[in-house]
Coordinates of C-alpha atoms and ligand atoms in Angstrom, one line a residue:
M1364 CA 0.0 0.0 0.0
A1365 CA 1.2 3.5 -0.8
S1366 CA 1.8 5.8 2.1
V1367 CA -1.4 7.5 3.3
P1368 CA -1.5 11.2 2.7
E1369 CA -2.5 13.6 5.5
S1370 CA -5.1 15.7 3.8
L1371 CA -8.5 14.9 2.3
S1372 CA -7.7 16.3 -1.1
A1373 CA -4.5 14.2 -1.4
I1374 CA -6.4 11.1 -0.3
Q1375 CA -9.1 11.8 -2.9
E1376 CA -6.4 12.1 -5.6
A1377 CA -4.9 8.8 -4.6
L1378 CA -8.3 7.2 -4.7
A1379 CA -9.0 8.7 -8.1
D1380 CA -5.7 7.3 -9.6
N1381 CA -6.2 4.0 -7.9
S1382 CA -2.9 4.2 -6.0
L1383 CA -5.1 3.7 -2.8
S1384 CA -8.3 1.8 -2.1
L1385 CA -10.8 2.6 0.6
V1386 CA -10.3 -0.8 2.2
E1387 CA -6.5 -0.2 2.3
L1388 CA -7.2 3.2 3.8
V1389 CA -9.4 1.9 6.6
E1390 CA -7.0 -1.0 7.3
H1391 CA -4.2 1.6 7.6
Y1392 CA -6.1 3.5 10.3
I1393 CA -7.1 0.3 12.1
K1394 CA -3.5 -0.7 12.3
K1395 CA -2.5 2.7 13.5
I1396 CA -5.2 2.5 16.2
S1397 CA -4.0 -0.8 17.4
E1398 CA -0.3 0.3 17.5
N1399 CA -1.3 3.3 19.6
K1400 CA -3.6 1.6 22.1
D1401 CA -1.5 3.1 25.0
L1402 CA -3.0 6.5 24.2
N1403 CA -6.4 5.2 25.1
A1404 CA -8.0 7.6 22.6
F1405 CA -10.8 5.3 21.4
N1406 CA -13.6 4.0 23.5
H1407 CA -14.9 1.7 20.7
I1408 CA -13.4 0.8 17.3
Y1409 CA -15.8 0.1 14.4
S1410 CA -13.6 -2.1 12.2
E1411 CA -16.5 -4.1 10.9
S1412 CA -18.9 -1.3 9.9
A1413 CA -16.0 0.8 8.7
L1414 CA -14.7 -1.9 6.4
K1415 CA -18.2 -2.6 5.1
Q1416 CA -18.6 1.1 4.4
A1417 CA -15.3 1.1 2.6
R1418 CA -16.4 -1.8 0.3
D1419 CA -19.7 -0.2 -0.4
I1420 CA -18.3 3.3 -1.1
Q1421 CA -15.5 1.8 -3.3
E1422 CA -18.3 0.6 -5.7
K1423 CA -19.9 4.1 -5.8
L1424 CA -16.4 5.5 -6.5
S1425 CA -16.0 3.3 -9.5
S1426 CA -19.3 4.4 -10.9
G1427 CA -18.5 8.1 -10.2
E1428 CA -21.3 8.4 -7.6
A1429 CA -19.2 8.9 -4.4
G1430 CA -20.1 11.8 -2.1
K1431 CA -18.0 14.9 -1.2
L1432 CA -16.4 13.4 1.8
V1433 CA -15.2 10.2 0.2
G1434 CA -11.9 9.2 1.7
L1435 CA -12.6 10.9 5.0
V1436 CA -12.0 8.5 7.8
I1437 CA -13.3 10.2 10.9
G1438 CA -13.7 9.5 14.6
I1439 CA -16.6 10.8 16.7
K1440 CA -16.6 11.8 20.3
D1441 CA -18.5 9.3 22.4
N1442 CA -21.4 11.7 23.0
I1443 CA -22.5 11.8 19.4
A1444 CA -25.2 9.2 18.3
Y1445 CA -24.4 6.7 15.6
K1446 CA -27.2 4.2 15.1
D1447 CA -26.6 0.7 16.4
H1448 CA -23.2 1.8 17.9
P1449 CA -22.3 2.3 21.5
L1450 CA -23.0 5.8 23.0
T1451 CA -21.7 6.2 26.5
A1452 CA -20.5 9.8 27.2
S1453 CA -17.6 7.9 28.8
S1454 CA -19.9 7.2 31.8
K1455 CA -20.7 4.0 33.6
I1456 CA -24.3 5.0 33.6
L1457 CA -24.5 4.5 29.8
A1458 CA -21.8 1.7 29.7
D1459 CA -24.1 -0.7 27.8
F1460 CA -26.1 1.7 25.8
K1461 CA -26.3 1.7 22.0
S1462 CA -27.9 4.5 20.0
V1463 CA -31.1 3.7 18.2
Y1464 CA -30.8 6.6 15.8
N1465 CA -28.2 8.8 14.0
S1466 CA -27.4 12.3 15.1
C1467 CA -27.8 15.0 12.4
V1468 CA -24.0 15.3 12.1
V1469 CA -23.5 11.6 11.6
E1470 CA -26.4 11.4 9.1
R1471 CA -24.8 14.2 7.1
L1472 CA -21.3 12.7 7.2
L1473 CA -22.7 9.3 6.0
E1474 CA -24.7 10.9 3.2
E1475 CA -21.4 12.3 1.8
D1476 CA -19.6 9.0 2.2
A1477 CA -17.4 9.7 5.2
I1478 CA -16.3 6.5 7.0
I1479 CA -16.8 6.4 10.8
I1480 CA -13.9 4.5 12.4
G1481 CA -14.9 4.6 16.0
N1482 CA -15.9 6.7 19.0
L1483 CA -13.5 8.6 21.1
N1484 CA -12.7 8.9 24.7
C1485 CA -13.7 12.1 26.5
D1486 CA -14.5 13.4 30.0
E1487 CA -17.6 11.9 31.5
F1488 CA -20.6 13.8 30.0
A1489 CA -18.0 16.2 28.5
M1490 CA -17.4 17.7 31.9
G1491 CA -13.7 18.3 32.4
S1492 CA -10.6 19.9 30.9
T1493 CA -8.2 16.9 30.9
N1494 CA -10.0 13.7 29.9
E1495 CA -9.3 12.4 33.4
T1496 CA -13.0 12.0 34.5
S1497 CA -13.7 9.3 31.9
F1498 CA -15.0 5.9 33.0
Y1499 CA -12.6 4.5 30.5
G1500 CA -9.6 6.1 32.1
P1501 CA -7.4 9.0 31.0
V1502 CA -6.0 9.6 27.5
S1503 CA -2.3 10.4 27.0
N1504 CA -1.0 13.4 25.1
P1505 CA 0.6 12.2 21.9
H1506 CA 3.5 14.6 22.4
N1507 CA 4.3 13.4 26.0
K1508 CA 2.5 10.4 27.4
D1509 CA 2.7 11.6 31.0
C1510 CA 0.7 14.8 30.1
V1511 CA -3.0 15.3 29.6
P1512 CA -4.4 15.7 26.1
G1513 CA -6.8 18.4 27.3
G1514 CA -10.5 17.9 27.5
S1515 CA -13.2 17.2 27.4
S1516 CA -12.7 15.9 23.8
G1517 CA -9.2 14.6 24.6
G1518 CA -9.5 11.3 22.7
S1519 CA -10.5 13.3 19.5
A1520 CA -7.6 15.6 19.7
A1521 CA -5.1 12.8 20.5
A1522 CA -6.4 10.6 17.7
V1523 CA -6.1 13.3 15.0
S1524 CA -2.7 14.4 16.3
R1525 CA -1.3 10.9 16.1
G1526 CA -2.9 10.1 12.8
L1527 CA -5.4 7.5 14.0
C1528 CA -8.1 9.1 11.9
L1529 CA -7.9 12.0 9.5
A1530 CA -10.3 14.2 11.4
A1531 CA -12.6 13.9 14.4
L1532 CA -15.8 15.5 15.8
G1533 CA -15.9 16.8 19.3
T1534 CA -18.2 19.0 21.3
D1535 CA -17.4 22.4 22.8
T1536 CA -19.4 23.8 25.7
G1537 CA -16.7 25.9 27.2
G1538 CA -13.5 25.0 25.3
S1539 CA -13.6 21.2 24.8
V1540 CA -12.6 21.4 21.2
R1541 CA -10.2 24.3 21.3
Q1542 CA -8.3 23.5 24.5
P1543 CA -7.4 19.8 23.6
A1544 CA -6.6 21.0 20.0
A1545 CA -4.1 23.4 21.6
Y1546 CA -2.6 20.8 23.9
C1547 CA -2.2 18.2 21.1
G1548 CA -1.1 20.6 18.3
V1549 CA -4.1 20.3 15.9
V1550 CA -6.7 22.6 14.5
G1551 CA -9.9 22.8 16.6
L1552 CA -13.0 24.8 15.5
K1553 CA -16.0 25.6 17.6
P1554 CA -18.6 27.1 15.2
S1555 CA -21.2 29.7 16.2
Y1556 CA -24.0 28.5 18.5
G1557 CA -26.7 27.2 16.1
R1558 CA -24.3 26.7 13.2
I1559 CA -24.5 22.9 13.6
S1560 CA -27.5 20.8 14.8
R1561 CA -27.3 19.4 18.3
Y1562 CA -29.8 16.6 17.4
G1563 CA -28.4 13.3 18.7
V1564 CA -25.6 14.9 20.7
I1565 CA -25.8 14.1 24.4
A1566 CA -26.7 17.4 26.1
Y1567 CA -24.4 18.9 28.8
A1568 CA -25.5 22.6 28.8
S1569 CA -27.9 23.1 25.9
S1570 CA -27.4 26.9 25.5
F1571 CA -23.6 26.4 25.2
D1572 CA -23.1 23.1 23.5
Q1573 CA -21.8 23.0 19.9
V1574 CA -20.3 20.3 17.8
G1575 CA -16.7 21.1 16.7
I1576 CA -14.1 19.8 14.3
F1577 CA -10.6 18.6 14.8
S1578 CA -8.3 18.4 11.8
K1579 CA -4.7 18.6 10.7
N1580 CA -5.4 21.6 8.4
I1581 CA -7.9 24.3 7.6
D1582 CA -9.0 22.8 4.2
D1583 CA -10.2 19.6 5.8
C1584 CA -12.0 21.6 8.5
C1585 CA -13.8 23.5 5.7
S1586 CA -14.8 20.4 3.9
I1587 CA -16.4 18.9 7.0
L1588 CA -18.0 22.1 8.2
S1589 CA -19.6 22.7 4.7
V1590 CA -21.3 19.3 5.0
I1591 CA -22.4 19.2 8.7
A1592 CA -23.5 22.9 9.1
G1593 CA -27.0 24.3 8.5
K1594 CA -30.6 24.2 9.5
D1595 CA -32.0 20.9 10.9
E1596 CA -35.7 20.5 11.6
N1597 CA -34.9 18.4 14.6
D1598 CA -33.0 21.2 16.4
A1599 CA -35.0 24.4 16.9
T1600 CA -31.8 26.2 17.8
S1601 CA -30.1 25.4 14.6
S1602 CA -29.8 28.4 12.4
S1603 CA -31.1 28.8 8.8
E1604 CA -28.3 31.2 8.0
T1605 CA -26.9 30.1 4.7
V1606 CA -23.8 27.9 4.7
P1607 CA -21.1 28.9 2.3
D1608 CA -18.8 26.5 0.6
Y1609 CA -16.0 27.1 3.1
N1610 CA -13.3 25.7 0.9
S1611 CA -13.9 28.4 -1.7
V1612 CA -13.7 31.3 0.8
I1613 CA -10.3 30.4 2.1
N1614 CA -7.1 31.5 0.4
K1615 CA -8.5 35.0 -0.1
Q1616 CA -6.1 37.8 0.3
Q1617 CA -7.7 40.3 2.6
K1618 CA -6.6 42.8 5.2
Y1619 CA -8.1 42.4 8.6
T1620 CA -8.4 44.3 11.8
V1621 CA -7.6 42.3 14.9
A1622 CA -8.2 43.0 18.6
Y1623 CA -5.3 41.7 20.7
L1624 CA -6.7 41.0 24.1
K1625 CA -3.8 42.6 26.0
D1626 CA -5.0 41.9 29.5
C1627 CA -5.4 38.2 28.7
I1628 CA -2.1 37.9 27.0
E1629 CA -0.3 39.8 29.8
H1630 CA -2.3 37.9 32.5
E1631 CA -0.1 36.7 35.4
K1632 CA -1.1 33.1 34.8
V1633 CA 0.1 33.1 31.2
D1634 CA 3.4 31.2 30.6
G1635 CA 6.3 33.5 29.6
E1636 CA 7.0 31.8 26.3
I1637 CA 3.4 32.0 25.3
K1638 CA 3.5 35.7 26.0
S1639 CA 6.5 36.3 23.9
A1640 CA 5.2 34.1 21.1
F1641 CA 2.1 36.4 21.0
N1642 CA 4.2 39.6 21.0
D1643 CA 6.3 38.3 18.1
L1644 CA 3.1 37.2 16.3
K1645 CA 1.6 40.7 16.7
K1646 CA 4.6 42.2 14.9
S1647 CA 4.5 39.7 12.0
I1648 CA 0.8 40.2 11.5
E1649 CA 1.2 44.0 11.4
N1650 CA 4.2 43.7 9.0
T1651 CA 1.9 41.9 6.5
G1652 CA -0.5 44.9 6.5
H1653 CA -3.2 43.9 9.0
I1654 CA -4.2 46.2 11.8
V1655 CA -3.7 45.0 15.3
N1656 CA -5.1 47.0 18.2
N1657 CA -4.3 46.3 21.8
T1658 CA -7.7 45.9 23.5
N1659 CA -9.0 45.2 27.0
F1660 CA -11.9 43.1 28.0
E1661 CA -13.1 44.4 31.3
H1662 CA -15.1 41.3 32.4
T1663 CA -12.4 38.6 32.4
E1664 CA -12.9 37.8 36.1
F1665 CA -16.6 37.1 35.6
L1666 CA -16.1 34.6 32.7
V1667 CA -15.4 31.4 34.7
P1668 CA -18.0 32.0 37.5
S1669 CA -20.8 32.8 35.1
Y1670 CA -19.9 29.8 32.9
Y1671 CA -19.9 27.4 35.8
I1672 CA -23.1 28.6 37.4
L1673 CA -25.1 28.5 34.1
T1674 CA -23.6 25.2 32.8
T1675 CA -24.0 23.3 36.0
A1676 CA -27.6 24.6 36.2
E1677 CA -28.4 23.3 32.7
A1678 CA -26.5 20.1 33.3
S1679 CA -28.5 19.3 36.5
S1680 CA -31.6 19.4 34.5
N1681 CA -30.3 17.6 31.4
L1682 CA -28.9 14.8 33.4
A1683 CA -32.1 14.1 35.3
R1684 CA -33.1 11.6 32.6
Y1685 CA -30.4 9.2 33.7
D1686 CA -32.4 7.7 36.5
G1687 CA -31.9 3.9 36.2
I1688 CA -35.3 3.6 34.4
H1689 CA -35.2 5.5 31.1
Y1690 CA -31.6 4.6 30.1
G1691 CA -28.5 2.7 31.2
H1692 CA -27.3 1.4 34.5
R1693 CA -29.8 0.2 37.0
S1694 CA -28.6 -0.7 40.5
K1695 CA -29.0 -4.4 41.4
N1696 CA -29.7 -3.4 45.0
A1697 CA -32.7 -1.2 44.2
K1698 CA -35.9 -2.2 46.0
D1699 CA -38.3 0.6 45.1
L1700 CA -38.6 3.7 43.0
E1701 CA -36.7 5.9 45.4
S1702 CA -33.8 3.5 45.8
T1703 CA -33.7 2.9 42.0
Y1704 CA -33.1 6.6 41.4
T1705 CA -30.7 7.0 44.3
L1706 CA -28.6 3.9 43.9
S1707 CA -28.5 3.9 40.1
R1708 CA -27.3 7.5 40.0
T1709 CA -24.9 7.0 42.9
E1710 CA -23.3 4.0 41.2
G1711 CA -23.5 5.3 37.7
F1712 CA -22.1 8.8 37.8
G1713 CA -18.5 9.7 38.6
S1714 CA -17.6 12.3 41.2
E1715 CA -17.1 15.3 38.8
V1716 CA -20.6 14.7 37.3
K1717 CA -22.1 14.4 40.8
R1718 CA -20.3 17.6 41.9
R1719 CA -21.8 19.5 39.0
I1720 CA -25.3 18.1 39.4
M1721 CA -25.2 19.2 43.1
L1722 CA -23.8 22.7 42.2
G1723 CA -26.4 23.1 39.5
T1724 CA -29.3 22.0 41.7
F1725 CA -28.0 24.4 44.4
V1726 CA -27.9 27.5 42.1
L1727 CA -31.4 26.7 40.9
S1728 CA -32.9 26.1 44.3
S1729 CA -35.5 28.6 45.4
G1730 CA -33.4 30.4 48.0
Y1731 CA -30.5 30.9 45.8
Y1732 CA -31.9 31.2 42.3
D1733 CA -31.8 35.0 42.1
A1734 CA -28.5 35.3 43.8
Y1735 CA -26.7 32.9 41.5
F1736 CA -28.6 31.8 38.4
T1737 CA -30.4 35.1 37.6
K1738 CA -27.2 37.1 38.3
A1739 CA -25.1 34.8 36.1
Q1740 CA -27.6 35.2 33.3
K1741 CA -27.3 39.0 33.6
A1742 CA -23.5 38.6 33.6
R1743 CA -23.7 36.5 30.4
R1744 CA -25.6 39.3 28.7
V1745 CA -23.0 41.9 29.8
I1746 CA -20.2 39.6 28.6
K1747 CA -21.9 39.0 25.2
E1748 CA -22.5 42.7 24.7
A1749 CA -19.0 43.7 25.6
T1750 CA -17.6 41.0 23.2
D1751 CA -19.9 42.1 20.4
K1752 CA -18.8 45.7 20.9
I1753 CA -15.1 44.7 20.3
L1754 CA -16.2 42.7 17.2
D1755 CA -18.1 45.7 15.9
K1756 CA -14.8 47.5 15.4
H1757 CA -12.6 44.4 14.6
D1758 CA -12.8 41.3 12.5
F1759 CA -11.3 39.1 15.1
I1760 CA -10.3 38.9 18.8
M1761 CA -7.0 37.1 19.4
L1762 CA -5.7 35.6 22.6
P1763 CA -4.0 32.4 23.7
T1764 CA -6.2 29.3 23.9
T1765 CA -4.7 28.3 27.2
T1766 CA -2.5 29.9 29.8
D1767 CA 0.0 27.0 29.7
T1768 CA 1.0 23.9 27.7
A1769 CA -0.4 20.5 28.5
F1770 CA 0.4 19.6 32.1
K1771 CA 1.0 16.3 33.9
I1772 CA -1.8 13.7 34.3
G1773 CA -3.0 14.0 38.0
E1774 CA -1.7 17.5 38.5
K1775 CA -5.0 19.4 38.8
I1776 CA -7.6 16.7 39.2
D1777 CA -7.9 17.1 43.0
D1778 CA -8.4 20.8 42.8
P1779 CA -11.7 21.6 41.0
V1780 CA -11.3 25.4 41.4
K1781 CA -7.8 25.3 39.8
M1782 CA -9.2 23.1 37.1
Y1783 CA -12.2 25.4 36.4
L1784 CA -10.0 28.5 36.3
S1785 CA -7.9 26.9 33.5
D1786 CA -10.9 27.4 31.2
I1787 CA -10.5 31.2 31.5
F1788 CA -9.8 31.9 27.8
T1789 CA -12.2 29.5 26.1
V1790 CA -15.5 30.1 27.9
Q1791 CA -16.0 33.6 26.5
A1792 CA -16.9 32.3 23.0
N1793 CA -19.5 30.0 24.4
L1794 CA -21.0 32.6 26.7
A1795 CA -21.3 34.9 23.7
G1796 CA -22.3 32.2 21.1
I1797 CA -19.6 33.2 18.7
P1798 CA -17.3 31.0 16.6
A1799 CA -13.7 30.4 17.8
I1800 CA -10.8 28.4 16.6
S1801 CA -7.5 27.2 18.0
I1802 CA -4.6 26.8 15.6
P1803 CA -1.2 25.2 16.4
L1804 CA 1.3 28.0 15.6
F1805 CA 4.1 27.5 18.0
T1806 CA 6.0 24.9 20.0
H1807 CA 7.2 25.6 23.5
S1808 CA 10.8 24.8 24.5
N1809 CA 9.3 22.0 26.6
G1810 CA 8.3 20.3 23.3
M1811 CA 4.6 20.9 23.7
P1812 CA 2.3 22.7 21.2
I1813 CA 0.9 26.2 21.9
G1814 CA -2.5 27.1 20.5
V1815 CA -3.5 30.5 19.2
Q1816 CA -7.2 31.3 19.6
I1817 CA -9.1 33.5 17.3
M1818 CA -12.8 34.5 17.7
S1819 CA -15.1 36.2 15.2
K1820 CA -18.6 37.6 14.8
K1821 CA -21.5 35.1 15.0
F1822 CA -21.7 33.1 11.8
N1823 CA -18.5 34.5 10.4
E1824 CA -16.7 31.2 10.2
A1825 CA -15.7 32.1 6.6
D1826 CA -13.3 34.9 7.6
L1827 CA -12.2 33.0 10.7
L1828 CA -11.1 30.1 8.5
N1829 CA -9.6 32.4 5.9
F1830 CA -7.4 34.2 8.5
S1831 CA -6.5 31.0 10.2
Q1832 CA -5.3 29.6 6.8
M1833 CA -3.2 32.7 6.3
L1834 CA -1.6 32.4 9.7
L1835 CA -0.8 28.7 9.3
K1836 CA 0.7 29.3 5.9
Y1837 CA 2.7 32.4 6.4
Y1838 CA 3.7 32.6 10.1
Ligands
LIG1240 N1 -13.7 22.4 30.7 C1 -15.0 22.9 30.5 C2 -16.0 22.2 31.5 O1 -15.5 21.3 32.1 C3 -15.5 22.7 29.1 C4 -16.1 21.4 28.8 C5 -16.7 21.4 27.4 O2 -16.5 22.3 26.6 N2 -17.5 20.3 27.2 O3 -17.1 22.5 31.6

């Protein structure tokens, strides 16, 4: 077998000139996955259904009927429904559950002949920043096996980085696509809220959740986004805003105005090398004719508290359905209705999920509702308006994706406040509903990747991707 290229267009060329077949392609990834089992990136591998897809699509290819994503071998985070395949959210409570229907994103991928190779490890119910809360155990960072890959979509980021699949889907409620992308050195896009249907995606915090894309390059991200974005009847919050052909809007030469979030870049918690990389980058961007303004965002300290009050509130309600009756794990010791609920949930959920359900229930309880929940909703509005105000005058906001590079497994897991605070730079985009991307532009002297985060106006993924392409090509 010829060596397998690392971009969709190159794979499609190889398929077209018959130097590669789809079965060979799938076999290549299956082999890579088994050689890299120690990463623990996959929860389930779908060798059988992926090979069957490969054979079926190869026939379509010969008759010239293959879809746009032919040759795309993709992994999906284990919170995205694929009919007749396991769907666990990396939780014991769903350990034996199989989905009975396809999510909208999976349906759209399959329609365009993408091949789904397996589902990927993540933090339990997507709650976490390190992939350490998974029932299936932690994932290792492909650049250093003792480090976390980031989370919650840690398996997705690690798999793409190591080449176990060409691309992957994740979900991003407060950074779960961008932060692991930064830690593993790949591209991670969180589109605008409403850009992609959430139908068939296990809900964490419904007014924040968005499906996102991991890839090695911007072109592949564009190909996938063009297929999975757009209105879906099954998700009332999906937008009917038109979906451009994203591949045709990148590689445009355009001069942009960028807001550099000075107070974030200079933040005491930001690693010195990340700071200096950003200062150098600013000069290079200016030298190529873009305008970069130092800007301050006055509400940084309210980002993490607002995010954690609102998301835990939504989670406590979304997770009420896992009760030992509707789905999943039911305690063997249950004797009546009350003990079925209590014991099944006690046995089925891990400690981080329990912590968030309790926090969420607390901030929604009658005595505290106004003090916490209502106040956080007001703060969200203020944060959104202040963010939009910056974006009225600028095409983009730029800041680091994270304050540091990937840290050691076990380093923060016992200190939830420290862990939550590490989401400081990613939650803004979800609070405001705007698109954001992390691109791997630098490498730290410790050998780990550094992610650059760019945010843009709602539904302006096109310019976001165009600018990201420029940065990856020229800087
Ligand atoms: N780390 C954040 C949290 O734990 C983000 C998770 C996510 O985006 N799913 O809530």
